[in-house]
Amino acid sequence: MTFLVWALLACSAAYWALQLGSRSLATPSQALPVLENSAPAVDLTRLLGAPVVAAPQAVPAQESRYKLLGVVAPKSASAAQAGEGVALIAVDGVARTVRVGASLEDGLQLLAVNARSASIGKDGAESFQLQLEAPTTPATGALPAAGPSPVNLGGRAQAQPMPVPMPRFQQPQEQPQENPLQRQPPQQPQVDNQGNPVN
């Protein structure tokens, strides 16, 4: 019995030694304290029948309405200063051909074109610049090893013509001609005077 009491006392002392020697874990920075009186973060107006108010849509940036599809840029500096050049620009998905200096819409003009870009602005001041999309890289791969070719590359072998079977004509067999001189008259039976045949 005394042993059982000392064992319980040792277990209790070990438990409290572990409790006092351990440190508490740090609270994460994103943890929020639980408040009993906090209101639920649920919109109850829809549950009670209030009309749904549409959230205001973000107005797209002006540059996003335009897409540069192609450019015909002048090659010489003098032609560029003269205002030459044409750009193919899609406005809201509709492609339009615009010359340098021509109005695009809403007072916007095509100011200049380069090899892969076009400058658009108002009253000669550049508002934004459109860039051509980078060309896609061509698909590459490895060809299978070449095998022997069944084709004669040095020239075509002349095809031997197929022999055409000739029709066989049967020559008419010559009928032996009878010589009228060799023809003998049929023999008449010999009869006696009274017309009885003689054997």
XYZ file of N, CA and C in Angstrom:
597
model
N 0.825 -1.188 0.000
C 0.000 0.000 0.000
C 0.870 1.253 0.000
N 1.930 1.192 0.789
C 2.829 2.328 0.829
C 3.477 2.540 -0.542
N 3.778 1.436 -1.207
C 4.378 1.541 -2.545
C 3.436 2.242 -3.509
N 2.160 1.961 -3.454
C 1.175 2.578 -4.344
C 1.085 4.074 -4.086
N 1.131 4.493 -2.837
C 1.069 5.927 -2.517
C 2.296 6.648 -3.061
N 3.504 6.018 -2.864
C 4.721 6.657 -3.372
C 4.717 6.703 -4.902
N 4.145 5.727 -5.568
C 4.071 5.735 -7.039
C 3.168 6.846 -7.524
N 2.037 7.057 -6.871
C 1.126 8.153 -7.260
C 1.775 9.514 -7.018
N 2.506 9.624 -5.934
C 3.186 10.873 -5.631
C 4.269 11.173 -6.662
N 4.994 10.162 -7.094
C 6.049 10.350 -8.110
C 5.443 10.746 -9.448
N 4.338 10.123 -9.807
C 3.662 10.481 -11.089
C 3.167 11.911 -11.041
N 2.602 12.331 -9.921
C 2.093 13.694 -9.804
C 3.237 14.701 -9.898
N 4.359 14.392 -9.252
C 5.506 15.302 -9.298
C 6.067 15.402 -10.717
N 6.114 14.289 -11.432
C 6.607 14.309 -12.820
C 5.688 15.113 -13.718
N 4.384 14.979 -13.544
C 3.424 15.735 -14.358
C 3.608 17.226 -14.179
N 3.693 17.677 -12.897
C 3.820 19.111 -12.662
C 5.194 19.638 -13.092
N 6.205 18.829 -13.046
C 7.519 19.264 -13.522
C 7.491 19.485 -15.035
N 6.811 18.604 -15.747
C 6.676 18.799 -17.204
C 5.831 20.020 -17.534
N 4.780 20.273 -16.771
C 3.929 21.430 -17.029
C 4.682 22.733 -16.785
N 5.474 22.789 -15.750
C 6.196 24.031 -15.444
C 7.391 24.226 -16.386
N 7.985 23.165 -16.852
C 9.172 23.295 -17.701
C 8.869 23.551 -19.168
N 7.679 23.278 -19.623
C 7.362 23.479 -21.051
C 6.926 24.907 -21.298
N 7.231 25.403 -22.546
C 6.827 26.758 -22.925
C 5.580 26.672 -23.793
N 4.736 27.647 -23.736
C 3.524 27.663 -24.562
C 3.893 28.053 -25.999
N 3.146 27.523 -26.934
C 3.395 27.836 -28.353
C 2.971 29.261 -28.660
N 3.686 29.888 -29.595
C 3.354 31.256 -29.983
C 2.078 31.262 -30.823
N 1.267 32.276 -30.641
C 0.025 32.403 -31.407
C 0.356 32.905 -32.808
N -0.196 32.276 -33.868
C 0.074 32.760 -35.230
C -0.440 34.172 -35.418
N 0.232 34.904 -36.328
C -0.131 36.315 -36.526
C -1.494 36.475 -37.191
N -1.919 35.478 -37.984
C -3.202 35.598 -38.673
C -4.380 35.145 -37.816
N -4.139 34.676 -36.580
C -5.222 34.217 -35.710
C -5.982 35.407 -35.158
N -7.289 35.286 -35.135
C -8.146 36.341 -34.605
C -8.789 35.844 -33.315
N -8.942 36.729 -32.359
C -9.586 36.311 -31.107
C -11.076 36.058 -31.332
N -11.611 35.101 -30.645
C -13.036 34.771 -30.760
C -13.799 35.657 -29.802
N -14.740 36.415 -30.353
C -15.573 37.295 -29.540
C -16.978 36.732 -29.512
N -17.515 36.643 -28.342
C -18.846 36.060 -28.231
C -19.920 36.988 -28.767
N -19.705 38.285 -28.675
C -20.721 39.250 -29.091
C -20.535 39.736 -30.524
N -19.629 39.100 -31.278
C -19.378 39.576 -32.650
C -20.555 39.197 -33.537
N -20.912 40.089 -34.465
C -22.029 39.853 -35.379
C -21.590 38.873 -36.460
N -22.472 38.022 -36.941
C -22.095 37.087 -38.010
C -21.781 37.838 -39.295
N -20.754 37.374 -39.987
C -20.333 38.031 -41.232
C -21.135 37.486 -42.407
N -22.449 37.521 -42.284
C -23.343 37.023 -43.327
C -24.300 38.135 -43.686
N -24.529 38.333 -44.984
C -25.460 39.352 -45.440
C -26.876 38.790 -45.332
N -27.622 39.281 -44.320
C -28.985 38.784 -44.100
C -30.024 39.549 -44.895
N -29.624 40.598 -45.603
C -30.612 41.385 -46.351
C -31.220 40.572 -47.482
N -30.441 39.705 -48.113
C -30.993 38.871 -49.183
C -31.952 37.837 -48.620
N -31.665 37.363 -47.395
C -32.546 36.395 -46.767
C -33.901 37.020 -46.437
N -33.892 38.319 -46.127
C -35.129 39.015 -45.769
C -35.843 39.600 -46.975
N -35.332 39.379 -48.192
C -36.047 39.795 -49.394
C -35.602 41.102 -49.996
N -34.467 41.645 -49.589
C -33.998 42.899 -50.164
C -33.522 42.643 -51.596
N -33.719 43.588 -52.524
C -33.272 43.382 -53.912
C -31.750 43.329 -53.992
N -31.292 42.552 -54.954
C -29.853 42.389 -55.149
C -29.335 43.577 -55.935
N -28.334 44.232 -55.392
C -27.717 45.375 -56.063
C -26.481 44.875 -56.784
N -26.434 45.096 -58.112
C -25.290 44.634 -58.900
C -24.063 45.460 -58.549
N -22.965 44.788 -58.421
C -21.712 45.480 -58.127
C -21.279 46.253 -59.368
N -20.767 47.449 -59.181
C -20.339 48.230 -60.353
C -19.183 47.527 -61.063
N -19.327 47.418 -62.389
C -18.284 46.765 -63.171
C -17.133 47.726 -63.404
N -15.961 47.179 -63.370
C -14.777 48.004 -63.587
C -14.724 48.439 -65.048
N -14.474 49.699 -65.260
C -14.385 50.229 -66.618
C -13.060 49.770 -67.219
N -13.117 49.095 -68.396
C -11.853 48.618 -68.968
C -10.978 49.775 -69.404
N -9.713 49.560 -69.314
C -8.768 50.589 -69.737
C -8.932 50.852 -71.222
N -8.659 52.080 -71.615
C -8.861 52.465 -73.005
C -7.974 51.661 -73.941
N -6.781 51.321 -73.500
C -5.866 50.581 -74.361
C -6.368 49.170 -74.642
N -7.168 48.612 -73.712
C -7.610 47.231 -73.897
C -8.627 47.092 -75.024
N -9.220 48.169 -75.464
C -10.182 48.113 -76.569
C -9.495 47.995 -77.920
N -8.218 48.295 -77.969
C -7.503 48.333 -79.241
C -6.476 47.195 -79.296
N -6.335 46.649 -80.484
C -5.334 45.590 -80.683
C -4.679 45.824 -82.035
N -3.365 45.840 -82.039
C -2.615 46.041 -83.269
C -2.470 44.712 -83.987
N -3.000 44.654 -85.217
C -2.962 43.415 -85.998
C -1.859 43.401 -87.041
N -1.496 44.571 -87.563
C -0.459 44.619 -88.589
C 0.009 46.041 -88.810
N 1.205 46.172 -89.362
C 1.811 47.492 -89.577
C 2.504 47.498 -90.921
N 2.341 48.604 -91.666
C 3.142 48.870 -92.864
C 3.921 50.141 -92.548
N 5.165 49.954 -92.098
C 5.976 51.080 -91.641
C 6.899 51.539 -92.760
N 7.159 52.850 -92.854
C 8.104 53.328 -93.863
C 9.524 52.898 -93.513
N 10.324 52.652 -94.559
C 11.697 52.187 -94.336
C 12.683 53.336 -94.190
N 12.398 54.454 -94.819
C 13.340 55.574 -94.751
C 12.862 56.594 -93.721
N 13.826 57.359 -93.178
C 13.496 58.374 -92.174
C 12.709 59.516 -92.788
N 12.996 59.830 -94.037
C 12.265 60.928 -94.678
C 10.800 60.554 -94.878
N 10.532 59.296 -95.221
C 9.144 58.858 -95.377
C 8.430 58.848 -94.040
N 9.150 58.498 -92.958
C 8.537 58.513 -91.636
C 8.213 59.928 -91.200
N 9.103 60.914 -91.543
C 8.835 62.299 -91.180
C 7.689 62.863 -92.008
N 7.518 62.331 -93.212
C 6.424 62.802 -94.064
C 5.074 62.257 -93.608
N 5.091 61.351 -92.662
C 3.830 60.837 -92.118
C 3.275 59.676 -92.901
N 4.146 58.890 -93.516
C 3.664 57.724 -94.242
C 3.584 56.530 -93.288
N 2.732 55.628 -93.627
C 2.571 54.419 -92.820
C 1.106 54.103 -92.598
N 0.826 52.832 -92.448
C -0.548 52.350 -92.253
C -0.516 51.294 -91.163
N -1.565 51.267 -90.351
C -1.688 50.250 -89.308
C -3.059 49.612 -89.396
N -3.103 48.304 -89.130
C -4.359 47.565 -89.063
C -4.673 47.373 -87.588
N -5.716 48.082 -87.118
C -6.046 48.110 -85.694
C -7.460 47.589 -85.513
N -7.633 46.668 -84.553
C -8.961 46.170 -84.207
C -9.500 47.003 -83.053
N -10.670 47.640 -83.276
C -11.331 48.428 -82.241
C -12.551 47.638 -81.800
N -12.549 47.164 -80.557
C -13.623 46.323 -80.022
C -13.869 45.110 -80.913
N -12.797 44.541 -81.461
C -12.895 43.334 -82.280
C -13.157 43.592 -83.754
N -13.356 44.844 -84.177
C -13.603 45.172 -85.586
C -12.327 45.774 -86.156
N -11.769 45.126 -87.179
C -10.498 45.586 -87.757
C -10.728 46.795 -88.659
N -9.818 47.759 -88.542
C -9.866 48.969 -89.380
C -8.457 49.299 -89.850
N -8.361 49.786 -91.079
C -7.089 50.249 -91.620
C -7.008 51.757 -91.397
N -5.927 52.200 -90.735
C -5.791 53.610 -90.363
C -4.445 54.102 -90.866
N -4.453 55.229 -91.583
C -3.205 55.862 -92.028
C -2.677 56.763 -90.920
N -1.390 57.032 -90.963
C -0.775 57.933 -89.982
C -1.399 59.311 -90.129
N -1.864 59.873 -89.002
C -2.502 61.181 -88.995
C -4.014 61.096 -89.071
N -4.569 59.938 -89.423
C -6.016 59.803 -89.527
C -6.614 59.584 -88.140
N -7.881 59.986 -87.996
C -8.576 59.849 -86.724
C -9.053 58.413 -86.543
N -8.859 57.908 -85.326
C -9.295 56.554 -85.008
C -10.708 56.601 -84.448
N -10.903 57.263 -83.322
C -12.216 57.549 -82.738
C -12.012 58.403 -81.503
N -13.053 59.134 -81.114
C -13.036 59.976 -79.911
C -11.835 60.913 -79.870
N -11.456 61.448 -81.002
C -10.333 62.376 -81.049
C -8.980 61.715 -81.055
N -8.912 60.400 -80.964
C -7.630 59.701 -81.014
C -7.145 59.610 -82.451
N -5.846 59.757 -82.624
C -5.225 59.690 -83.944
C -4.080 58.690 -83.914
N -3.801 58.153 -85.090
C -2.605 57.338 -85.253
C -1.451 58.297 -85.517
N -0.544 58.394 -84.566
C 0.530 59.382 -84.665
C 1.710 58.865 -85.481
N 2.139 57.627 -85.250
C 3.316 57.091 -85.939
C 3.270 55.574 -85.882
N 3.980 54.990 -86.827
C 4.114 53.532 -86.832
C 5.587 53.174 -86.915
N 5.932 52.088 -86.270
C 7.285 51.539 -86.328
C 7.190 50.122 -86.861
N 8.292 49.399 -86.784
C 8.315 48.051 -87.352
C 7.325 47.133 -86.646
N 7.152 47.272 -85.318
C 6.266 46.373 -84.579
C 5.367 47.113 -83.597
N 5.175 48.424 -83.774
C 4.344 49.178 -82.833
C 3.667 50.333 -83.541
N 2.662 50.880 -82.866
C 1.938 52.048 -83.370
C 1.644 52.960 -82.187
N 1.844 54.284 -82.388
C 1.609 55.273 -81.334
C 0.274 55.944 -81.581
N -0.549 56.016 -80.533
C -1.879 56.614 -80.635
C -1.973 57.697 -79.571
N -2.547 58.844 -79.947
C -2.676 59.944 -78.999
C -3.651 60.988 -79.484
N -3.750 62.076 -78.694
C -4.643 63.196 -79.009
C -3.814 64.462 -79.170
N -4.174 65.234 -80.161
C -3.548 66.545 -80.395
C -2.033 66.455 -80.482
N -1.518 65.383 -81.074
C -0.086 65.229 -81.266
C 0.653 64.683 -80.058
N -0.018 64.527 -78.916
C 0.621 63.977 -77.716
C 0.265 62.498 -77.617
N 1.274 61.678 -77.411
C 1.057 60.234 -77.365
C 0.343 59.833 -76.081
N -0.763 59.118 -76.228
C -1.507 58.628 -75.065
C -1.077 57.216 -74.690
N -0.963 56.355 -75.683
C -0.508 54.987 -75.427
C 0.079 54.418 -76.699
N 0.691 53.271 -76.561
C 1.351 52.620 -77.692
C 0.872 51.171 -77.766
N 0.594 50.718 -78.983
C 0.171 49.337 -79.216
C 1.343 48.553 -79.791
N 1.482 47.329 -79.341
C 2.573 46.460 -79.791
C 1.983 45.253 -80.521
N 2.677 44.802 -81.553
C 2.294 43.553 -82.213
C 2.632 42.383 -81.302
N 1.808 41.358 -81.352
C 2.098 40.164 -80.571
C 3.335 39.478 -81.127
N 4.100 38.897 -80.245
C 5.310 38.196 -80.675
C 4.922 36.991 -81.526
N 5.652 36.756 -82.609
C 5.308 35.609 -83.455
C 5.541 34.298 -82.704
N 4.678 33.367 -82.979
C 4.810 32.064 -82.322
C 6.005 31.324 -82.897
N 6.684 30.601 -82.044
C 7.843 29.843 -82.508
C 7.367 28.644 -83.323
N 8.035 28.357 -84.411
C 7.598 27.217 -85.222
C 7.835 25.903 -84.506
N 6.986 24.972 -84.795
C 7.116 23.646 -84.188
C 8.326 22.938 -84.792
N 9.142 22.390 -83.933
C 10.325 21.676 -84.398
C 10.253 20.244 -83.921
N 11.006 19.413 -84.559
C 11.031 18.013 -84.170
C 12.101 17.290 -84.964
N 12.177 16.020 -84.782
C 13.169 15.206 -85.476
C 12.448 14.304 -86.472
N 13.029 14.236 -87.647
C 12.475 13.368 -88.672
C 12.993 11.948 -88.462
N 12.211 10.964 -88.848
C 12.710 9.595 -88.715
C 13.842 9.347 -89.702
N 14.654 8.356 -89.392
C 15.785 8.036 -90.260
C 15.280 7.592 -91.633
N 15.994 8.041 -92.661
C 15.581 7.736 -94.029
C 15.932 6.298 -94.366
N 15.020 5.633 -94.990
C 15.244 4.253 -95.425
C 15.501 4.219 -96.919
N 15.779 3.080 -97.459
C 15.997 2.992 -98.905
C 14.719 3.335 -99.661
N 14.921 4.079 -100.719
C 13.784 4.537 -101.503
C 13.461 3.527 -102.599
N 12.182 3.221 -102.777
C 11.825 2.302 -103.854
C 11.804 2.988 -105.222
N 12.014 4.305 -105.252
C 11.945 5.056 -106.502
C 13.339 5.162 -107.094
N 13.469 4.935 -108.395
C 14.738 5.089 -109.096
C 14.916 6.571 -109.381
N 15.855 7.225 -108.654
C 16.035 8.661 -108.798
C 16.823 9.036 -110.037
N 17.564 8.104 -110.635
C 18.365 8.418 -111.811
C 17.528 8.539 -113.074
N 16.375 8.100 -113.062
C 15.494 8.151 -114.229
C 14.446 7.065 -114.079
N 13.420 7.235 -114.788
C 12.360 6.250 -114.677
C 12.681 5.024 -115.496
N 12.468 3.923 -114.891
C 12.628 2.688 -115.652
C 11.439 2.555 -116.587
N 11.755 2.274 -117.849
C 10.686 2.146 -118.839
C 9.889 0.893 -118.532
N 8.658 1.092 -118.422
C 7.799 -0.059 -118.157
C 7.690 -0.893 -119.427
N 7.903 -2.161 -119.278
C 7.802 -3.055 -120.427
C 6.330 -3.188 -120.806
N 6.046 -2.958 -122.094
C 4.631 -3.074 -122.483
C 4.179 -4.523 -122.379
N 2.994 -4.643 -121.971
C 2.415 -5.978 -121.857
C 2.128 -6.502 -123.255
N 2.495 -7.752 -123.530
C 2.185 -8.291 -124.859
C 0.681 -8.448 -125.032
N 0.254 -7.946 -126.180
C -1.171 -8.024 -126.484
C -1.413 -9.328 -127.236
N -2.254 -10.187 -126.728
C -2.493 -11.443 -127.447
C -3.221 -11.178 -128.761
N -2.673 -11.741 -129.802
C -3.283 -11.587 -131.128
C -4.381 -12.635 -131.265
N -5.472 -12.254 -131.843
C -6.528 -13.250 -132.040
C -6.089 -14.290 -133.075
N -6.409 -15.492 -132.825
C -6.052 -16.574 -133.748
C -7.236 -16.836 -134.671
N -6.910 -16.733 -135.925
C -7.932 -17.028 -136.927
C -7.713 -18.452 -137.408
N -8.747 -19.190 -137.448
C -8.637 -20.547 -137.967
C -8.806 -20.505 -139.481
N -7.804 -20.998 -140.105
C -7.887 -21.026 -141.567
C -8.855 -22.133 -141.972
N -9.677 -21.820 -142.905
C -10.640 -22.838 -143.337
C -9.902 -24.005 -143.992
N -10.291 -25.165 -143.609
C -9.680 -26.346 -144.202
C -10.182 -26.501 -145.628
N -9.221 -26.787 -146.468
C -9.579 -26.919 -147.875
C -10.327 -28.230 -148.073
N -11.450 -28.083 -148.674
C -12.242 -29.260 -149.011
C -11.654 -29.892 -150.276
N -11.434 -31.174 -150.236
C -10.913 -31.805 -151.474
C -11.932 -31.665 -152.604
N -11.427 -31.128 -153.669
C -12.304 -30.926 -154.822
C -12.431 -32.236 -155.619
N -13.591 -32.454 -155.969
C -13.843 -33.675 -156.740
C -13.615 -33.409 -158.230
N -12.944 -34.309 -158.788
C -12.716 -34.225 -160.241
C -13.927 -34.850 -160.934
N -14.562 -34.104 -161.769
C -15.752 -34.685 -162.431
C -15.399 -35.890 -163.289
N -14.159 -35.963 -163.727
C -13.786 -37.102 -164.558
C -13.635 -38.353 -163.725
N -13.236 -38.140 -162.473
C -13.040 -39.292 -161.629
C -14.337 -39.782 -161.025
N -15.375 -39.003 -161.169
C -16.645 -39.390 -160.582
C -17.208 -40.562 -161.376
N -17.626 -41.596 -160.734
C -18.189 -42.775 -161.398
C -19.691 -42.743 -161.189
N -20.389 -43.100 -162.200
C -21.839 -43.128 -162.054
C -22.223 -44.268 -161.123
N -23.293 -44.094 -160.419
C -23.709 -45.154 -159.517
C -24.014 -46.443 -160.309
N -23.640 -47.482 -159.700
C -23.866 -48.768 -160.365
C -25.339 -49.152 -160.273
N -25.829 -49.545 -161.396
C -27.216 -49.973 -161.425
C -27.255 -51.498 -161.297
N -28.211 -51.979 -160.561
C -28.290 -53.430 -160.413
C -28.557 -54.117 -161.768
N -27.944 -55.188 -161.906
C -28.153 -55.941 -163.162
C -29.485 -56.700 -163.077
N -30.196 -56.606 -164.146
C -31.515 -57.285 -164.230
C -31.554 -58.148 -165.486
N -32.415 -59.060 -165.439
C -32.593 -59.882 -166.649
C -33.647 -59.236 -167.510
N -34.061 -59.968 -168.541
C -34.992 -59.421 -169.507
C -36.355 -59.164 -168.885
N -36.608 -59.849 -167.922
C -37.933 -59.706 -167.335
C -37.913 -58.691 -166.182
N -36.808 -58.110 -165.833
C -36.708 -57.072 -164.794
C -36.402 -57.642 -163.437
N -36.017 -58.913 -163.363
C -35.645 -59.488 -162.079
C -34.162 -59.280 -161.848
N -33.754 -58.915 -160.609
C -32.328 -58.699 -160.367
C -31.555 -59.990 -160.477
N -30.378 -59.808 -161.019
C -29.513 -60.972 -161.195
C -28.480 -60.928 -160.089
N -28.337 -61.994 -159.339
C -27.341 -62.031 -158.262
C -25.986 -62.299 -158.813
